[in-house]
PDB file of C-alpha atoms in Angstrom:
ATOM      1  CA  UNK A   1      19.319  33.738  50.319  1.00 50.00           C
ATOM      2  CA  UNK A   2      19.748  37.860  51.256  1.00 49.00           C
ATOM      3  CA  UNK A   3      21.472  36.859  54.328  1.00 49.00           C
ATOM      4  CA  UNK A   4      24.303  34.339  53.368  1.00 47.00           C
ATOM      5  CA  UNK A   5      25.221  36.865  50.208  1.00 45.00           C
ATOM      6  CA  UNK A   6      25.540  40.133  52.929  1.00 44.00           C
ATOM      7  CA  UNK A   7      27.277  38.110  55.199  1.00 46.00           C
ATOM      8  CA  UNK A   8      29.537  36.988  52.341  1.00 42.00           C
ATOM      9  CA  UNK A   9      29.600  40.695  51.288  1.00 41.00           C
ATOM     10  CA  UNK A  10      30.800  42.000  54.906  1.00 43.00           C
ATOM     11  CA  UNK A  11      33.439  39.000  55.466  1.00 42.00           C
ATOM     12  CA  UNK A  12      35.347  40.669  52.033  1.00 38.00           C
ATOM     13  CA  UNK A  13      34.783  43.691  52.797  1.00 37.00           C
ATOM     14  CA  UNK A  14      36.690  43.200  56.126  1.00 41.00           C
ATOM     15  CA  UNK A  15      39.100  41.528  54.461  1.00 38.00           C
ATOM     16  CA  UNK A  16      39.834  43.309  52.256  1.00 36.00           C
ATOM     17  CA  UNK A  17      40.303  46.434  54.732  1.00 39.00           C
ATOM     18  CA  UNK A  18      42.500  43.899  56.804  1.00 41.00           C
ATOM     19  CA  UNK A  19      44.974  44.102  54.338  1.00 39.00           C
ATOM     20  CA  UNK A  20      44.662  47.674  52.785  1.00 35.00           C
ATOM     21  CA  UNK A  21      45.608  48.425  56.377  1.00 35.00           C
ATOM     22  CA  UNK A  22      48.235  46.082  56.325  1.00 37.00           C
ATOM     23  CA  UNK A  23      49.591  47.848  52.994  1.00 36.00           C
ATOM     24  CA  UNK A  24      48.930  50.908  54.526  1.00 38.00           C
ATOM     25  CA  UNK A  25      51.011  50.435  58.063  1.00 45.00           C
ATOM     26  CA  UNK A  26      54.092  48.765  55.530  1.00 59.00           C
ATOM     27  CA  UNK A  27      56.409  45.409  56.442  1.00 71.00           C
ATOM     28  CA  UNK A  28      58.415  44.820  59.777  1.00 69.00           C
ATOM     29  CA  UNK A  29      58.093  45.780  63.145  1.00 61.00           C
ATOM     30  CA  UNK A  30      61.896  47.920  64.054  1.00 56.00           C
ATOM     31  CA  UNK A  31      62.163  46.729  67.208  1.00 60.00           C
ATOM     32  CA  UNK A  32      65.779  47.932  67.550  1.00 66.00           C
ATOM     33  CA  UNK A  33      68.189  50.244  65.891  1.00 73.00           C
ATOM     34  CA  UNK A  34      71.003  49.306  66.752  1.00 76.00           C
ATOM     35  CA  UNK A  35      72.555  46.410  64.652  1.00 84.00           C
ATOM     36  CA  UNK A  36      73.214  44.214  67.487  1.00 79.00           C
ATOM     37  CA  UNK A  37      72.144  40.143  68.010  1.00 81.00           C
ATOM     38  CA  UNK A  38      70.248  39.062  70.926  1.00 81.00           C
ATOM     39  CA  UNK A  39      72.466  36.144  71.822  1.00 76.00           C
ATOM     40  CA  UNK A  40      69.397  34.991  74.288  1.00 79.00           C
ATOM     41  CA  UNK A  41      67.368  34.415  71.454  1.00 84.00           C
ATOM     42  CA  UNK A  42      66.825  30.807  70.000  1.00 86.00           C
ATOM     43  CA  UNK A  43      63.380  30.389  68.623  1.00 87.00           C
ATOM     44  CA  UNK A  44      61.073  33.038  66.337  1.00 90.00           C
ATOM     45  CA  UNK A  45      57.430  32.350  64.891  1.00 88.00           C
ATOM     46  CA  UNK A  46      56.593  32.483  61.701  1.00 88.00           C
ATOM     47  CA  UNK A  47      52.515  32.520  60.183  1.00 81.00           C
ATOM     48  CA  UNK A  48      52.494  29.997  63.559  1.00 82.00           C
ATOM     49  CA  UNK A  49      55.464  27.942  63.224  1.00 87.00           C
ATOM     50  CA  UNK A  50      58.380  27.578  65.944  1.00 92.00           C
ATOM     51  CA  UNK A  51      62.145  28.003  63.821  1.00 91.00           C
ATOM     52  CA  UNK A  52      65.148  27.987  65.366  1.00 91.00           C
ATOM     53  CA  UNK A  53      67.215  30.862  65.422  1.00 90.00           C
ATOM     54  CA  UNK A  54      70.705  30.741  63.957  1.00 89.00           C
ATOM     55  CA  UNK A  55      74.064  31.277  65.786  1.00 85.00           C
ATOM     56  CA  UNK A  56      74.994  33.776  63.165  1.00 82.00           C
ATOM     57  CA  UNK A  57      78.708  34.914  63.483  1.00 76.00           C
ATOM     58  CA  UNK A  58      79.325  38.102  61.927  1.00 80.00           C
ATOM     59  CA  UNK A  59      82.649  38.835  59.950  1.00 72.00           C
ATOM     60  CA  UNK A  60      84.277  41.822  60.689  1.00 67.00           C
ATOM     61  CA  UNK A  61      85.084  44.052  57.159  1.00 66.00           C
ATOM     62  CA  UNK A  62      87.503  46.859  56.903  1.00 59.00           C
ATOM     63  CA  UNK A  63      86.550  50.422  56.313  1.00 54.00           C
ATOM     64  CA  UNK A  64      86.336  51.255  52.444  1.00 59.00           C
ATOM     65  CA  UNK A  65      86.981  54.939  51.206  1.00 51.00           C
ATOM     66  CA  UNK A  66      84.697  55.985  49.542  1.00 50.00           C
ATOM     67  CA  UNK A  67      84.318  57.546  46.676  1.00 49.00           C
ATOM     68  CA  UNK A  68      87.483  54.503  45.932  1.00 54.00           C
ATOM     69  CA  UNK A  69      84.757  53.668  42.891  1.00 61.00           C
ATOM     70  CA  UNK A  70      83.536  55.910  39.901  1.00 64.00           C
ATOM     71  CA  UNK A  71      80.633  53.545  38.877  1.00 81.00           C
ATOM     72  CA  UNK A  72      77.584  53.937  40.358  1.00 94.00           C
ATOM     73  CA  UNK A  73      75.939  50.867  42.649  1.00 97.00           C
ATOM     74  CA  UNK A  74      72.353  49.905  42.492  1.00 98.00           C
ATOM     75  CA  UNK A  75      70.228  47.478  43.578  1.00 98.00           C
ATOM     76  CA  UNK A  76      67.085  46.077  41.084  1.00 98.00           C
ATOM     77  CA  UNK A  77      64.616  43.387  41.897  1.00 98.00           C
ATOM     78  CA  UNK A  78      62.787  41.795  39.242  1.00 98.00           C
ATOM     79  CA  UNK A  79      59.430  40.926  41.079  1.00 98.00           C
ATOM     80  CA  UNK A  80      58.567  39.008  37.784  1.00 98.00           C
ATOM     81  CA  UNK A  81      61.524  37.052  37.872  1.00 98.00           C
ATOM     82  CA  UNK A  82      62.188  37.104  41.471  1.00 98.00           C
ATOM     83  CA  UNK A  83      65.392  37.928  41.397  1.00 98.00           C
ATOM     84  CA  UNK A  84      67.969  40.855  42.430  1.00 98.00           C
ATOM     85  CA  UNK A  85      70.767  41.850  40.309  1.00 98.00           C
ATOM     86  CA  UNK A  86      73.677  44.273  42.017  1.00 98.00           C
ATOM     87  CA  UNK A  87      74.770  46.135  39.983  1.00 98.00           C
ATOM     88  CA  UNK A  88      78.617  48.478  39.804  1.00 97.00           C
ATOM     89  CA  UNK A  89      78.367  50.442  36.185  1.00 96.00           C
ATOM     90  CA  UNK A  90      77.968  48.148  34.111  1.00 96.00           C
ATOM     91  CA  UNK A  91      79.489  45.259  35.679  1.00 97.00           C
ATOM     92  CA  UNK A  92      76.975  42.306  37.269  1.00 98.00           C
ATOM     93  CA  UNK A  93      78.366  42.038  40.849  1.00 98.00           C
ATOM     94  CA  UNK A  94      75.684  39.443  42.458  1.00 98.00           C
ATOM     95  CA  UNK A  95      72.885  37.923  40.954  1.00 98.00           C
ATOM     96  CA  UNK A  96      70.320  35.605  43.182  1.00 98.00           C
ATOM     97  CA  UNK A  97      67.098  34.221  43.621  1.00 98.00           C
ATOM     98  CA  UNK A  98      65.048  36.573  46.343  1.00 98.00           C
ATOM     99  CA  UNK A  99      61.326  36.245  47.982  1.00 98.00           C
ATOM    100  CA  UNK A 100      59.422  39.453  48.089  1.00 98.00           C
ATOM    101  CA  UNK A 101      55.957  40.067  49.031  1.00 95.00           C
ATOM    102  CA  UNK A 102      52.625  37.951  48.868  1.00 92.00           C
ATOM    103  CA  UNK A 103      49.573  38.695  47.670  1.00 91.00           C
ATOM    104  CA  UNK A 104      48.099  41.077  50.471  1.00 88.00           C
ATOM    105  CA  UNK A 105      51.433  41.758  51.599  1.00 90.00           C
ATOM    106  CA  UNK A 106      52.979  43.362  48.185  1.00 96.00           C
ATOM    107  CA  UNK A 107      57.097  45.070  47.963  1.00 98.00           C
ATOM    108  CA  UNK A 108      56.247  48.546  46.246  1.00 98.00           C
ATOM    109  CA  UNK A 109      57.005  49.724  43.244  1.00 98.00           C
ATOM    110  CA  UNK A 110      60.023  51.914  42.058  1.00 98.00           C
ATOM    111  CA  UNK A 111      62.844  54.187  42.806  1.00 98.00           C
ATOM    112  CA  UNK A 112      64.273  53.722  45.706  1.00 98.00           C
ATOM    113  CA  UNK A 113      67.306  54.265  48.511  1.00 98.00           C
ATOM    114  CA  UNK A 114      68.711  52.191  51.210  1.00 98.00           C
ATOM    115  CA  UNK A 115      68.192  55.022  54.412  1.00 97.00           C
ATOM    116  CA  UNK A 116      69.793  52.665  57.177  1.00 97.00           C
ATOM    117  CA  UNK A 117      72.090  48.824  56.948  1.00 97.00           C
ATOM    118  CA  UNK A 118      72.326  46.461  60.503  1.00 96.00           C
ATOM    119  CA  UNK A 119      73.589  43.888  60.764  1.00 94.00           C
ATOM    120  CA  UNK A 120      71.109  42.493  63.445  1.00 94.00           C
ATOM    121  CA  UNK A 121      67.955  43.326  64.031  1.00 93.00           C
ATOM    122  CA  UNK A 122      64.860  41.540  65.819  1.00 92.00           C
ATOM    123  CA  UNK A 123      61.099  42.078  63.108  1.00 90.00           C
ATOM    124  CA  UNK A 124      57.571  41.922  64.535  1.00 87.00           C
ATOM    125  CA  UNK A 125      54.522  42.225  62.363  1.00 81.00           C
ATOM    126  CA  UNK A 126      51.364  40.537  60.353  1.00 79.00           C
ATOM    127  CA  UNK A 127      48.449  38.972  62.270  1.00 78.00           C
ATOM    128  CA  UNK A 128      46.252  36.315  62.809  1.00 81.00           C
ATOM    129  CA  UNK A 129      47.800  33.254  61.137  1.00 79.00           C
ATOM    130  CA  UNK A 130      50.638  35.301  59.602  1.00 79.00           C
ATOM    131  CA  UNK A 131      51.420  36.682  62.425  1.00 86.00           C
ATOM    132  CA  UNK A 132      55.783  36.824  63.061  1.00 88.00           C
ATOM    133  CA  UNK A 133      57.798  37.225  65.271  1.00 89.00           C
ATOM    134  CA  UNK A 134      61.909  36.952  64.036  1.00 93.00           C
ATOM    135  CA  UNK A 135      65.094  37.404  66.263  1.00 91.00           C
ATOM    136  CA  UNK A 136      68.360  38.541  64.441  1.00 93.00           C
ATOM    137  CA  UNK A 137      67.632  39.303  61.346  1.00 95.00           C
ATOM    138  CA  UNK A 138      70.607  39.232  59.475  1.00 96.00           C
ATOM    139  CA  UNK A 139      71.879  41.801  57.076  1.00 97.00           C
ATOM    140  CA  UNK A 140      69.223  44.452  57.332  1.00 97.00           C
ATOM    141  CA  UNK A 141      69.098  46.888  54.239  1.00 98.00           C
ATOM    142  CA  UNK A 142      65.949  49.461  55.076  1.00 97.00           C
ATOM    143  CA  UNK A 143      65.146  51.881  52.228  1.00 98.00           C
ATOM    144  CA  UNK A 144      62.408  54.560  51.074  1.00 97.00           C
ATOM    145  CA  UNK A 145      61.599  57.606  49.047  1.00 98.00           C
ATOM    146  CA  UNK A 146      59.182  60.588  48.950  1.00 97.00           C
ATOM    147  CA  UNK A 147      55.787  58.113  48.785  1.00 96.00           C
ATOM    148  CA  UNK A 148      57.366  55.201  51.185  1.00 96.00           C
ATOM    149  CA  UNK A 149      58.550  56.448  54.335  1.00 95.00           C
ATOM    150  CA  UNK A 150      61.281  54.739  56.139  1.00 94.00           C
ATOM    151  CA  UNK A 151      58.785  54.078  58.943  1.00 91.00           C
ATOM    152  CA  UNK A 152      56.990  51.549  57.517  1.00 92.00           C
ATOM    153  CA  UNK A 153      59.647  49.240  57.249  1.00 92.00           C
ATOM    154  CA  UNK A 154      60.256  48.055  53.645  1.00 96.00           C
ATOM    155  CA  UNK A 155      63.835  46.074  53.807  1.00 97.00           C
ATOM    156  CA  UNK A 156      65.898  43.712  51.896  1.00 98.00           C
ATOM    157  CA  UNK A 157      67.685  41.117  54.393  1.00 98.00           C
ATOM    158  CA  UNK A 158      68.589  37.485  55.138  1.00 97.00           C
ATOM    159  CA  UNK A 159      65.493  34.680  56.085  1.00 97.00           C
ATOM    160  CA  UNK A 160      66.663  31.303  57.992  1.00 96.00           C
ATOM    161  CA  UNK A 161      62.959  30.752  58.647  1.00 96.00           C
ATOM    162  CA  UNK A 162      62.238  29.552  54.862  1.00 95.00           C
ATOM    163  CA  UNK A 163      64.182  28.217  52.038  1.00 95.00           C
ATOM    164  CA  UNK A 164      61.072  29.235  49.416  1.00 96.00           C
ATOM    165  CA  UNK A 165      63.650  31.189  47.379  1.00 98.00           C
ATOM    166  CA  UNK A 166      62.282  31.881  44.013  1.00 98.00           C
ATOM    167  CA  UNK A 167      58.816  32.475  45.060  1.00 97.00           C
ATOM    168  CA  UNK A 168      56.949  35.970  46.723  1.00 97.00           C
ATOM    169  CA  UNK A 169      56.549  34.575  50.627  1.00 93.00           C
ATOM    170  CA  UNK A 170      57.731  37.621  52.516  1.00 94.00           C
ATOM    171  CA  UNK A 171      55.318  40.423  54.568  1.00 92.00           C
ATOM    172  CA  UNK A 172      56.735  43.228  51.569  1.00 95.00           C
ATOM    173  CA  UNK A 173      60.467  42.476  51.849  1.00 96.00           C
ATOM    174  CA  UNK A 174      62.975  41.546  49.586  1.00 98.00           C
ATOM    175  CA  UNK A 175      64.482  37.941  51.443  1.00 98.00           C
ATOM    176  CA  UNK A 176      68.029  36.858  50.510  1.00 98.00           C
ATOM    177  CA  UNK A 177      69.686  33.660  50.642  1.00 98.00           C
ATOM    178  CA  UNK A 178      71.713  34.395  53.544  1.00 97.00           C
ATOM    179  CA  UNK A 179      75.047  33.970  51.938  1.00 96.00           C
ATOM    180  CA  UNK A 180      74.263  36.367  49.426  1.00 98.00           C
ATOM    181  CA  UNK A 181      72.391  38.922  51.952  1.00 97.00           C
ATOM    182  CA  UNK A 182      76.216  39.386  53.522  1.00 96.00           C
ATOM    183  CA  UNK A 183      77.792  39.684  50.684  1.00 97.00           C
ATOM    184  CA  UNK A 184      75.166  42.620  49.570  1.00 98.00           C
ATOM    185  CA  UNK A 185      75.233  43.964  52.396  1.00 97.00           C
ATOM    186  CA  UNK A 186      78.780  44.842  52.235  1.00 96.00           C
ATOM    187  CA  UNK A 187      78.825  45.616  49.458  1.00 97.00           C
ATOM    188  CA  UNK A 188      75.619  47.825  49.103  1.00 98.00           C
ATOM    189  CA  UNK A 189      76.200  51.622  50.743  1.00 97.00           C
ATOM    190  CA  UNK A 190      76.246  53.585  53.021  1.00 97.00           C
ATOM    191  CA  UNK A 191      78.915  51.653  54.243  1.00 95.00           C
ATOM    192  CA  UNK A 192      79.272  50.109  57.567  1.00 93.00           C
ATOM    193  CA  UNK A 193      82.438  51.452  59.757  1.00 92.00           C
ATOM    194  CA  UNK A 194      85.254  49.954  61.266  1.00 89.00           C
ATOM    195  CA  UNK A 195      83.609  48.056  65.098  1.00 89.00           C
ATOM    196  CA  UNK A 196      79.633  49.253  63.920  1.00 92.00           C
ATOM    197  CA  UNK A 197      76.272  47.058  64.249  1.00 93.00           C
ATOM    198  CA  UNK A 198      74.802  50.186  62.550  1.00 95.00           C
ATOM    199  CA  UNK A 199      75.141  53.138  59.349  1.00 96.00           C
ATOM    200  CA  UNK A 200      72.280  55.876  58.776  1.00 97.00           C
ATOM    201  CA  UNK A 201      72.503  57.268  55.034  1.00 98.00           C
ATOM    202  CA  UNK A 202      73.733  60.524  55.042  1.00 97.00           C
ATOM    203  CA  UNK A 203      74.664  63.434  52.445  1.00 96.00           C
ATOM    204  CA  UNK A 204      78.464  62.696  52.456  1.00 96.00           C
ATOM    205  CA  UNK A 205      77.282  58.471  52.792  1.00 96.00           C
ATOM    206  CA  UNK A 206      74.374  58.141  51.386  1.00 97.00           C
ATOM    207  CA  UNK A 207      72.261  54.535  50.147  1.00 98.00           C
ATOM    208  CA  UNK A 208      72.609  53.232  46.966  1.00 98.00           C
ATOM    209  CA  UNK A 209      69.709  53.172  44.826  1.00 98.00           C
ATOM    210  CA  UNK A 210      67.315  50.180  44.263  1.00 98.00           C
ATOM    211  CA  UNK A 211      64.822  49.720  41.486  1.00 98.00           C
ATOM    212  CA  UNK A 212      61.668  47.322  42.228  1.00 98.00           C
ATOM    213  CA  UNK A 213      59.810  46.825  38.695  1.00 98.00           C
TER     214      UNK A 213
END
């Protein structure tokens, strides 16, 4: 009786350590900061299942004028509601269902800033049956704060590998339907310069504030 209980205890500790290490590492392993599509990639892998990578055609947005609006932009993510709301002052710009982190890959709570935007990138992470390798993830906005550095890979982005928005489904990021992700991407700061596929936040072109609760 004692040995089975001891084995079970060791198994629980191992499981906890694996997920704790994963939480410390973060969400998605960033492959490239160039923000470009890889047109040769037609197939990805998500939780043991092959997924088709859609042909994503990005529209060219005209460069907006910095400081054109005095209203502060902010993005709020409610983990309990599984919803994202984007505000410009008191005006609601966008509301959409989202999928945040599963139990063992929780989306961090707190106040953050977008530090880089990428129109597309490859993401890889997880382990075992939760491993994923996803080319051309669209409309990626990585965020950070003093406690959660950018290299941990938490972000807001479009998702083509599931349609379960409104329920936790991710490995820590905030998944959006692609049309909503596109709209949010071009609205949020830092502003993407015309003709570019990525942009980092600067003092002159800061990232939008994100509040996750």
